[in-house]
């Protein structure tokens, strides 16, 4: 078998940035759906049990199967190259700034502002405004940044330990033996069997994890709303790191992408059905295992299918796409403030949940990117956003 030396991803890939834009818009859609759906789990909600409200819940559940795990995979793609260039220590310090500072600022400023509608009730209970400001709420959507920071620091620690180990062995700098083991991996095309094996491993790990952390669990200490999906987040981040080293992004075939996307689309219905069955109090092992399998088939199928689709069809970046990609992280950080502000403005409007969802989303997307642009114009802000 012919192999080629794997090269770390060190430059921006247009189609990956385009995927980030898509996922960021999906985050806005996800939280817009929570605003008006029958699942009131957002800062400002107008829950509806209507048909459109239930449809919005189905949209939220289907999204949850895959889109945040895909975010972690894309985030892992550029981590090895960044550590290669900066070294583990400098990379860790950079991540603490780029991820830690927005996380802290959101918790100190945006979180209490978003919780202000609940202040009158807390005030009537005798709580001081200062205590309310620093104790109410959680990191909200910034849980993703929180988990990504932990994973990034863990990888930096791994690379630092590996570097010390090779130094103790007396490796000569610049040789393969002196570099991280991952850098000497070779590019091997992914096969359908390898993808299926990954789905199987992820399914078993997810099932075992959910015996202790079932769906619906919330970790208030860290503000993690979906800890039941942690195996998917961690393993897809690792897959992103390995994809860079092994050249998987370029080795995926069009046929693999097409099959994966079809499987993912068909699997959404099966995953929704399995989730409904698994929500029953007497759901057995077979049902819970089937739920984990269906969810991960959707997650991996969507990841493989969209990576190939965007690589082949949407790799170009016109000016608007470059602008959107440059500001996508800032949009992620500030979007709760924009969504809640617009939703409160349109609260008096009497309309079906689906209509209000569309109004909120259509207005919030350009407003979020515009606000992100203005925010990043402030000196020093672009350093972290």
Tab-separated table of C-alpha atoms in Angstrom:
chain	number	residue	atom	x	y	z
A	1	UNK	CA	0.000	0.000	0.000
A	2	UNK	CA	1.345	3.400	-0.946
A	3	UNK	CA	1.316	6.010	1.812
A	4	UNK	CA	2.366	9.613	2.037
A	5	UNK	CA	3.675	11.535	4.996
A	6	UNK	CA	0.884	13.260	6.830
A	7	UNK	CA	1.112	17.007	7.171
A	8	UNK	CA	-0.480	18.926	10.014
A	9	UNK	CA	-3.189	21.360	9.039
A	10	UNK	CA	-1.574	24.775	9.515
A	11	UNK	CA	-3.529	26.942	7.089
A	12	UNK	CA	-7.176	27.832	6.862
A	13	UNK	CA	-9.295	25.547	4.726
A	14	UNK	CA	-12.086	27.409	2.971
A	15	UNK	CA	-14.611	24.603	3.173
A	16	UNK	CA	-13.938	24.048	6.879
A	17	UNK	CA	-14.491	27.741	7.573
A	18	UNK	CA	-17.686	27.562	5.518
A	19	UNK	CA	-18.816	24.658	7.676
A	20	UNK	CA	-18.151	26.761	10.777
A	21	UNK	CA	-20.439	29.445	9.353
A	22	UNK	CA	-23.173	26.872	8.737
A	23	UNK	CA	-22.871	25.468	12.255
A	24	UNK	CA	-22.901	28.937	13.797
A	25	UNK	CA	-26.152	29.732	11.964
A	26	UNK	CA	-27.506	26.399	13.213
A	27	UNK	CA	-26.655	27.453	16.772
A	28	UNK	CA	-28.773	30.570	16.259
A	29	UNK	CA	-31.565	28.439	14.787
A	30	UNK	CA	-31.300	25.975	17.673
A	31	UNK	CA	-31.723	28.656	20.317
A	32	UNK	CA	-34.414	30.444	18.316
A	33	UNK	CA	-36.327	27.151	18.289
A	34	UNK	CA	-35.894	26.843	22.062
A	35	UNK	CA	-37.379	30.320	22.395
A	36	UNK	CA	-40.717	29.334	20.835
A	37	UNK	CA	-40.832	25.531	20.997
A	38	UNK	CA	-42.475	23.300	23.574
A	39	UNK	CA	-39.135	22.822	25.340
A	40	UNK	CA	-38.537	26.041	27.351
A	41	UNK	CA	-34.801	25.805	28.009
A	42	UNK	CA	-33.532	29.272	27.106
A	43	UNK	CA	-33.109	32.673	28.716
A	44	UNK	CA	-36.328	34.009	27.163
A	45	UNK	CA	-39.073	31.591	26.172
A	46	UNK	CA	-42.608	31.740	24.833
A	47	UNK	CA	-43.381	28.009	24.880
A	48	UNK	CA	-45.992	26.669	22.506
A	49	UNK	CA	-47.681	23.265	22.485
A	50	UNK	CA	-48.969	23.872	18.959
A	51	UNK	CA	-47.961	21.725	15.987
A	52	UNK	CA	-45.232	24.213	15.005
A	53	UNK	CA	-44.032	24.336	18.614
A	54	UNK	CA	-43.681	20.547	18.660
A	55	UNK	CA	-41.929	20.670	15.267
A	56	UNK	CA	-39.413	23.096	16.746
A	57	UNK	CA	-38.737	20.612	19.548
A	58	UNK	CA	-38.095	17.868	16.986
A	59	UNK	CA	-35.687	20.223	15.199
A	60	UNK	CA	-33.826	20.895	18.452
A	61	UNK	CA	-33.560	17.191	19.308
A	62	UNK	CA	-32.375	16.271	15.800
A	63	UNK	CA	-29.770	19.040	15.921
A	64	UNK	CA	-28.488	17.791	19.237
A	65	UNK	CA	-27.683	14.404	17.735
A	66	UNK	CA	-24.778	15.797	15.721
A	67	UNK	CA	-24.059	19.509	15.413
A	68	UNK	CA	-22.109	20.208	18.623
A	69	UNK	CA	-20.066	17.042	18.175
A	70	UNK	CA	-19.237	18.253	14.660
A	71	UNK	CA	-18.146	21.573	16.160
A	72	UNK	CA	-15.643	19.691	18.339
A	73	UNK	CA	-14.358	17.715	15.342
A	74	UNK	CA	-13.732	20.900	13.358
A	75	UNK	CA	-12.058	22.487	16.384
A	76	UNK	CA	-9.690	19.545	16.702
A	77	UNK	CA	-8.496	19.809	13.097
A	78	UNK	CA	-6.187	22.784	13.648
A	79	UNK	CA	-4.957	21.979	17.148
A	80	UNK	CA	-1.962	19.769	16.173
A	81	UNK	CA	-0.580	22.319	13.709
A	82	UNK	CA	-0.961	25.107	16.264
A	83	UNK	CA	0.963	23.105	18.875
A	84	UNK	CA	3.613	22.283	16.268
A	85	UNK	CA	4.176	25.974	15.555
A	86	UNK	CA	3.949	27.399	19.058
A	87	UNK	CA	4.960	24.550	21.317
A	88	UNK	CA	2.712	23.116	24.068
A	89	UNK	CA	3.342	25.919	26.583
A	90	UNK	CA	2.691	28.830	24.235
A	91	UNK	CA	-0.314	27.028	22.765
A	92	UNK	CA	-1.806	26.525	26.253
A	93	UNK	CA	-1.289	30.194	27.125
A	94	UNK	CA	-2.885	31.241	23.846
A	95	UNK	CA	-5.919	28.999	24.468
A	96	UNK	CA	-6.310	30.420	27.971
A	97	UNK	CA	-6.524	33.883	26.412
A	98	UNK	CA	-8.581	33.072	23.312
A	99	UNK	CA	-11.064	30.817	25.108
A	100	UNK	CA	-10.697	31.658	28.793
A	101	UNK	CA	-11.159	35.428	28.500
A	102	UNK	CA	-14.456	35.251	26.512
A	103	UNK	CA	-15.707	32.599	28.942
A	104	UNK	CA	-14.984	34.790	31.971
A	105	UNK	CA	-16.373	37.963	30.375
A	106	UNK	CA	-19.556	36.154	29.364
A	107	UNK	CA	-19.996	34.831	32.889
A	108	UNK	CA	-19.340	38.210	34.506
A	109	UNK	CA	-21.312	40.406	32.084
A	110	UNK	CA	-23.602	38.663	29.597
A	111	UNK	CA	-24.880	35.928	31.925
A	112	UNK	CA	-26.318	38.267	34.604
A	113	UNK	CA	-27.699	40.624	31.953
A	114	UNK	CA	-29.548	37.706	30.343
A	115	UNK	CA	-30.869	36.707	33.772
A	116	UNK	CA	-32.238	40.175	34.604
A	117	UNK	CA	-35.879	39.195	33.926
A	118	UNK	CA	-35.628	36.988	37.026
A	119	UNK	CA	-34.267	39.772	39.242
A	120	UNK	CA	-37.619	41.047	40.631
A	121	UNK	CA	-38.437	37.609	42.039
A	122	UNK	CA	-34.993	37.247	43.608
A	123	UNK	CA	-35.262	40.772	45.016
A	124	UNK	CA	-38.606	39.953	46.611
A	125	UNK	CA	-36.928	36.983	48.281
A	126	UNK	CA	-34.488	39.369	49.969
A	127	UNK	CA	-31.462	38.759	47.763
A	128	UNK	CA	-29.071	41.650	47.147
A	129	UNK	CA	-28.418	42.764	43.579
A	130	UNK	CA	-24.687	42.072	44.009
A	131	UNK	CA	-25.353	38.474	45.027
A	132	UNK	CA	-27.817	38.107	42.155
A	133	UNK	CA	-25.257	39.413	39.663
A	134	UNK	CA	-22.558	36.933	40.626
A	135	UNK	CA	-24.600	33.882	41.551
A	136	UNK	CA	-27.410	33.540	39.054
A	137	UNK	CA	-27.286	31.434	35.925
A	138	UNK	CA	-24.461	29.486	34.312
A	139	UNK	CA	-22.147	29.827	31.280
A	140	UNK	CA	-25.042	29.103	28.927
A	141	UNK	CA	-23.854	28.346	25.367
A	142	UNK	CA	-20.303	29.050	26.491
A	143	UNK	CA	-20.184	25.535	27.898
A	144	UNK	CA	-18.795	24.625	24.469
A	145	UNK	CA	-15.862	27.009	24.972
A	146	UNK	CA	-15.387	25.627	28.477
A	147	UNK	CA	-15.159	22.007	27.296
A	148	UNK	CA	-13.027	22.949	24.280
A	149	UNK	CA	-10.577	24.733	26.574
A	150	UNK	CA	-10.243	21.617	28.754
A	151	UNK	CA	-9.685	19.376	25.730
A	152	UNK	CA	-7.147	21.774	24.210
A	153	UNK	CA	-5.164	22.005	27.456
A	154	UNK	CA	-5.273	18.219	27.810
A	155	UNK	CA	-3.791	17.825	24.327
A	156	UNK	CA	-1.102	20.417	25.086
A	157	UNK	CA	-0.231	18.500	28.272
A	158	UNK	CA	-0.019	15.262	26.287
A	159	UNK	CA	2.334	16.852	23.782
A	160	UNK	CA	4.488	18.322	26.561
A	161	UNK	CA	4.789	14.949	28.291
A	162	UNK	CA	5.590	13.299	24.975
A	163	UNK	CA	8.283	15.869	24.243
A	164	UNK	CA	9.917	15.292	27.630
A	165	UNK	CA	9.818	11.527	27.099
A	166	UNK	CA	11.591	11.744	23.744
A	167	UNK	CA	14.128	14.166	25.241
A	168	UNK	CA	14.957	11.660	27.995
A	169	UNK	CA	15.476	9.016	25.313
A	170	UNK	CA	18.129	11.243	23.775
A	171	UNK	CA	16.381	11.891	20.479
A	172	UNK	CA	18.078	14.348	18.175
A	173	UNK	CA	16.013	17.480	17.520
A	174	UNK	CA	14.685	17.559	13.986
A	175	UNK	CA	14.455	13.777	13.612
A	176	UNK	CA	11.261	11.778	13.550
A	177	UNK	CA	12.085	10.266	16.933
A	178	UNK	CA	12.249	13.706	18.503
A	179	UNK	CA	8.805	14.722	17.346
A	180	UNK	CA	5.423	13.825	18.722
A	181	UNK	CA	4.391	10.338	17.710
A	182	UNK	CA	1.392	11.750	15.911
A	183	UNK	CA	3.546	13.716	13.512
A	184	UNK	CA	5.088	10.542	12.123
A	185	UNK	CA	1.746	8.967	11.262
A	186	UNK	CA	1.113	8.326	7.612
A	187	UNK	CA	-1.953	9.151	5.583
A	188	UNK	CA	-4.187	6.117	5.166
A	189	UNK	CA	-7.536	6.384	3.401
A	190	UNK	CA	-10.549	5.874	5.644
A	191	UNK	CA	-12.579	2.808	4.740
A	192	UNK	CA	-16.271	2.193	5.341
A	193	UNK	CA	-15.195	-0.510	7.791
A	194	UNK	CA	-13.100	1.958	9.792
A	195	UNK	CA	-15.958	4.478	9.914
A	196	UNK	CA	-18.370	1.751	11.038
A	197	UNK	CA	-15.896	0.616	13.704
A	198	UNK	CA	-15.669	4.171	15.040
A	199	UNK	CA	-19.478	4.375	15.202
A	200	UNK	CA	-19.550	1.051	17.065
A	201	UNK	CA	-16.946	2.149	19.625
A	202	UNK	CA	-18.673	5.497	20.123
A	203	UNK	CA	-22.016	3.737	20.554
A	204	UNK	CA	-20.725	1.387	23.254
A	205	UNK	CA	-18.909	4.160	25.115
A	206	UNK	CA	-21.980	6.400	24.923
A	207	UNK	CA	-24.256	3.639	26.215
A	208	UNK	CA	-21.977	2.817	29.154
A	209	UNK	CA	-21.517	6.504	29.969
A	210	UNK	CA	-25.276	7.087	30.013
A	211	UNK	CA	-25.771	4.398	32.603
A	212	UNK	CA	-24.205	6.914	35.001
A	213	UNK	CA	-25.102	10.147	33.155
A	214	UNK	CA	-28.488	9.652	31.476
A	215	UNK	CA	-30.009	12.006	28.945
A	216	UNK	CA	-31.505	15.054	30.632
A	217	UNK	CA	-28.728	15.277	33.207
A	218	UNK	CA	-27.536	18.801	33.964
A	219	UNK	CA	-24.235	19.613	35.677
A	220	UNK	CA	-24.875	22.914	37.489
A	221	UNK	CA	-21.322	23.299	38.791
A	222	UNK	CA	-19.889	23.731	35.311
A	223	UNK	CA	-23.117	24.704	33.565
A	224	UNK	CA	-22.989	21.745	31.173
A	225	UNK	CA	-26.490	21.161	29.754
A	226	UNK	CA	-25.754	17.975	27.781
A	227	UNK	CA	-23.150	15.897	29.684
A	228	UNK	CA	-24.752	12.732	28.281
A	229	UNK	CA	-23.109	13.634	24.956
A	230	UNK	CA	-19.585	14.055	26.371
A	231	UNK	CA	-18.253	10.810	24.796
A	232	UNK	CA	-19.270	12.138	21.382
A	233	UNK	CA	-17.669	15.531	22.030
A	234	UNK	CA	-14.384	14.056	23.267
A	235	UNK	CA	-14.017	11.327	20.650
A	236	UNK	CA	-14.893	13.628	17.769
A	237	UNK	CA	-12.336	16.169	19.006
A	238	UNK	CA	-9.759	13.352	19.041
A	239	UNK	CA	-10.934	12.302	15.569
A	240	UNK	CA	-10.323	15.855	14.370
A	241	UNK	CA	-6.770	15.760	15.726
A	242	UNK	CA	-6.093	12.392	14.083
A	243	UNK	CA	-7.742	13.457	10.827
A	244	UNK	CA	-5.131	16.162	10.490
A	245	UNK	CA	-2.247	13.780	11.134
A	246	UNK	CA	-3.513	10.979	8.933
A	247	UNK	CA	-4.743	13.058	6.011
A	248	UNK	CA	-8.332	11.855	6.347
A	249	UNK	CA	-9.841	15.111	5.070
A	250	UNK	CA	-8.392	14.607	1.605
A	251	UNK	CA	-8.686	10.810	1.547
A	252	UNK	CA	-12.454	10.703	2.040
A	253	UNK	CA	-14.068	9.813	-1.280
A	254	UNK	CA	-17.128	11.362	-2.885
A	255	UNK	CA	-18.885	8.000	-2.661
A	256	UNK	CA	-18.206	7.803	1.064
A	257	UNK	CA	-19.551	11.316	1.537
A	258	UNK	CA	-22.691	10.601	-0.489
A	259	UNK	CA	-23.439	7.354	1.355
A	260	UNK	CA	-22.734	8.932	4.744
A	261	UNK	CA	-25.047	11.863	4.078
A	262	UNK	CA	-27.888	9.598	2.921
A	263	UNK	CA	-27.434	7.368	5.978
A	264	UNK	CA	-27.474	10.423	8.254
A	265	UNK	CA	-30.645	11.835	6.705
A	266	UNK	CA	-32.442	8.494	6.878
A	267	UNK	CA	-31.101	7.922	10.383
A	268	UNK	CA	-32.658	11.103	11.779
A	269	UNK	CA	-36.117	9.494	11.744
A	270	UNK	CA	-34.800	6.333	13.391
A	271	UNK	CA	-32.932	8.386	16.018
A	272	UNK	CA	-36.033	10.447	16.837
A	273	UNK	CA	-38.077	7.270	17.158
A	274	UNK	CA	-35.463	5.608	19.356
A	275	UNK	CA	-35.302	8.709	21.556
A	276	UNK	CA	-39.070	8.649	22.002
A	277	UNK	CA	-38.977	4.969	23.004
A	278	UNK	CA	-36.002	5.512	25.314
A	279	UNK	CA	-37.834	8.271	27.195
A	280	UNK	CA	-40.221	5.688	28.642
A	281	UNK	CA	-39.484	4.816	32.310
A	282	UNK	CA	-39.276	1.089	31.533
A	283	UNK	CA	-36.998	1.406	28.478
A	284	UNK	CA	-34.749	-1.633	28.370
A	285	UNK	CA	-31.114	-2.151	27.451
A	286	UNK	CA	-31.889	-2.879	23.799
A	287	UNK	CA	-33.814	0.380	23.363
A	288	UNK	CA	-31.125	2.475	25.079
A	289	UNK	CA	-28.395	0.826	23.017
A	290	UNK	CA	-30.411	1.398	19.834
A	291	UNK	CA	-30.806	5.043	20.791
A	292	UNK	CA	-27.037	5.475	21.215
A	293	UNK	CA	-26.427	3.705	17.895
A	294	UNK	CA	-28.972	5.772	15.959
A	295	UNK	CA	-27.696	9.068	17.372
A	296	UNK	CA	-24.083	8.291	16.539
A	297	UNK	CA	-24.922	7.043	13.059
A	298	UNK	CA	-26.493	10.447	12.434
A	299	UNK	CA	-23.540	12.286	14.010
A	300	UNK	CA	-20.792	10.488	12.101
A	301	UNK	CA	-22.778	10.298	8.875
A	302	UNK	CA	-23.455	14.029	8.953
A	303	UNK	CA	-19.806	14.814	9.738
A	304	UNK	CA	-18.398	12.660	6.930
A	305	UNK	CA	-21.077	13.674	4.446
A	306	UNK	CA	-20.804	17.418	5.054
A	307	UNK	CA	-17.001	17.386	5.053
A	308	UNK	CA	-16.987	15.781	1.603
A	309	UNK	CA	-19.886	17.883	0.280
A	310	UNK	CA	-18.299	21.177	1.317
A	311	UNK	CA	-14.823	20.078	0.168
A	312	UNK	CA	-16.176	19.272	-3.291
A	313	UNK	CA	-18.885	21.924	-3.747
A	314	UNK	CA	-18.406	24.756	-1.266
A	315	UNK	CA	-14.665	25.230	-0.839
A	316	UNK	CA	-14.541	28.726	-2.313
A	317	UNK	CA	-14.705	31.776	-0.073
A	318	UNK	CA	-16.068	34.985	-1.582
A	319	UNK	CA	-15.665	38.186	0.409
A	320	UNK	CA	-18.876	37.692	2.395
A	321	UNK	CA	-17.844	34.180	3.440
A	322	UNK	CA	-14.406	35.345	4.570
A	323	UNK	CA	-16.104	38.082	6.591
A	324	UNK	CA	-18.567	35.612	8.113
A	325	UNK	CA	-15.830	33.121	8.991
A	326	UNK	CA	-13.660	35.803	10.562
A	327	UNK	CA	-16.489	36.861	12.873
A	328	UNK	CA	-18.147	33.485	13.529
A	329	UNK	CA	-16.597	32.943	16.972
A	330	UNK	CA	-17.623	36.435	18.089
A	331	UNK	CA	-21.138	35.684	16.838
A	332	UNK	CA	-21.195	32.506	18.910
A	333	UNK	CA	-20.214	34.437	22.032
A	334	UNK	CA	-22.688	37.331	21.698
A	335	UNK	CA	-25.661	35.649	20.017
A	336	UNK	CA	-27.651	35.052	23.243
A	337	UNK	CA	-27.824	38.806	23.871
A	338	UNK	CA	-29.052	39.477	20.329
A	339	UNK	CA	-31.577	36.627	20.283
A	340	UNK	CA	-33.057	37.545	23.642
A	341	UNK	CA	-33.185	41.249	22.758
A	342	UNK	CA	-34.996	40.656	19.473
A	343	UNK	CA	-37.364	38.087	21.028
A	344	UNK	CA	-38.323	40.508	23.805
A	345	UNK	CA	-38.938	43.213	21.204
A	346	UNK	CA	-41.348	40.958	19.304
A	347	UNK	CA	-43.000	39.478	22.400
A	348	UNK	CA	-46.268	41.430	21.836
A	349	UNK	CA	-46.607	39.980	18.335
A	350	UNK	CA	-49.361	37.367	18.131
A	351	UNK	CA	-48.326	34.728	15.604
A	352	UNK	CA	-47.735	30.961	15.390
A	353	UNK	CA	-44.548	29.685	16.999
A	354	UNK	CA	-43.067	28.731	13.632
A	355	UNK	CA	-43.630	32.210	12.230
A	356	UNK	CA	-42.036	33.915	15.229
A	357	UNK	CA	-39.126	31.466	14.990
A	358	UNK	CA	-38.490	32.463	11.373
A	359	UNK	CA	-38.761	36.186	12.175
A	360	UNK	CA	-36.312	35.858	15.052
A	361	UNK	CA	-33.808	33.858	13.009
A	362	UNK	CA	-33.954	36.023	9.879
A	363	UNK	CA	-33.452	39.210	11.879
A	364	UNK	CA	-30.854	37.850	14.294
A	365	UNK	CA	-28.399	36.401	11.768
A	366	UNK	CA	-27.405	39.760	10.185
A	367	UNK	CA	-27.704	41.542	13.540
A	368	UNK	CA	-25.302	39.079	15.175
A	369	UNK	CA	-22.680	39.441	12.459
A	370	UNK	CA	-23.070	43.210	12.459
A	371	UNK	CA	-22.696	43.373	16.232
A	372	UNK	CA	-19.689	41.037	16.051
A	373	UNK	CA	-18.046	43.308	13.476
A	374	UNK	CA	-18.539	46.395	15.637
A	375	UNK	CA	-17.337	44.566	18.744
A	376	UNK	CA	-14.155	43.360	17.061
A	377	UNK	CA	-13.405	46.912	15.966
A	378	UNK	CA	-12.760	47.812	19.614
A	379	UNK	CA	-8.976	47.782	20.220
A	380	UNK	CA	-7.831	44.477	21.717
A	381	UNK	CA	-11.119	42.629	21.253
A	382	UNK	CA	-10.064	40.917	18.020
A	383	UNK	CA	-7.193	39.368	19.979
A	384	UNK	CA	-9.679	37.110	21.770
A	385	UNK	CA	-12.659	37.142	19.383
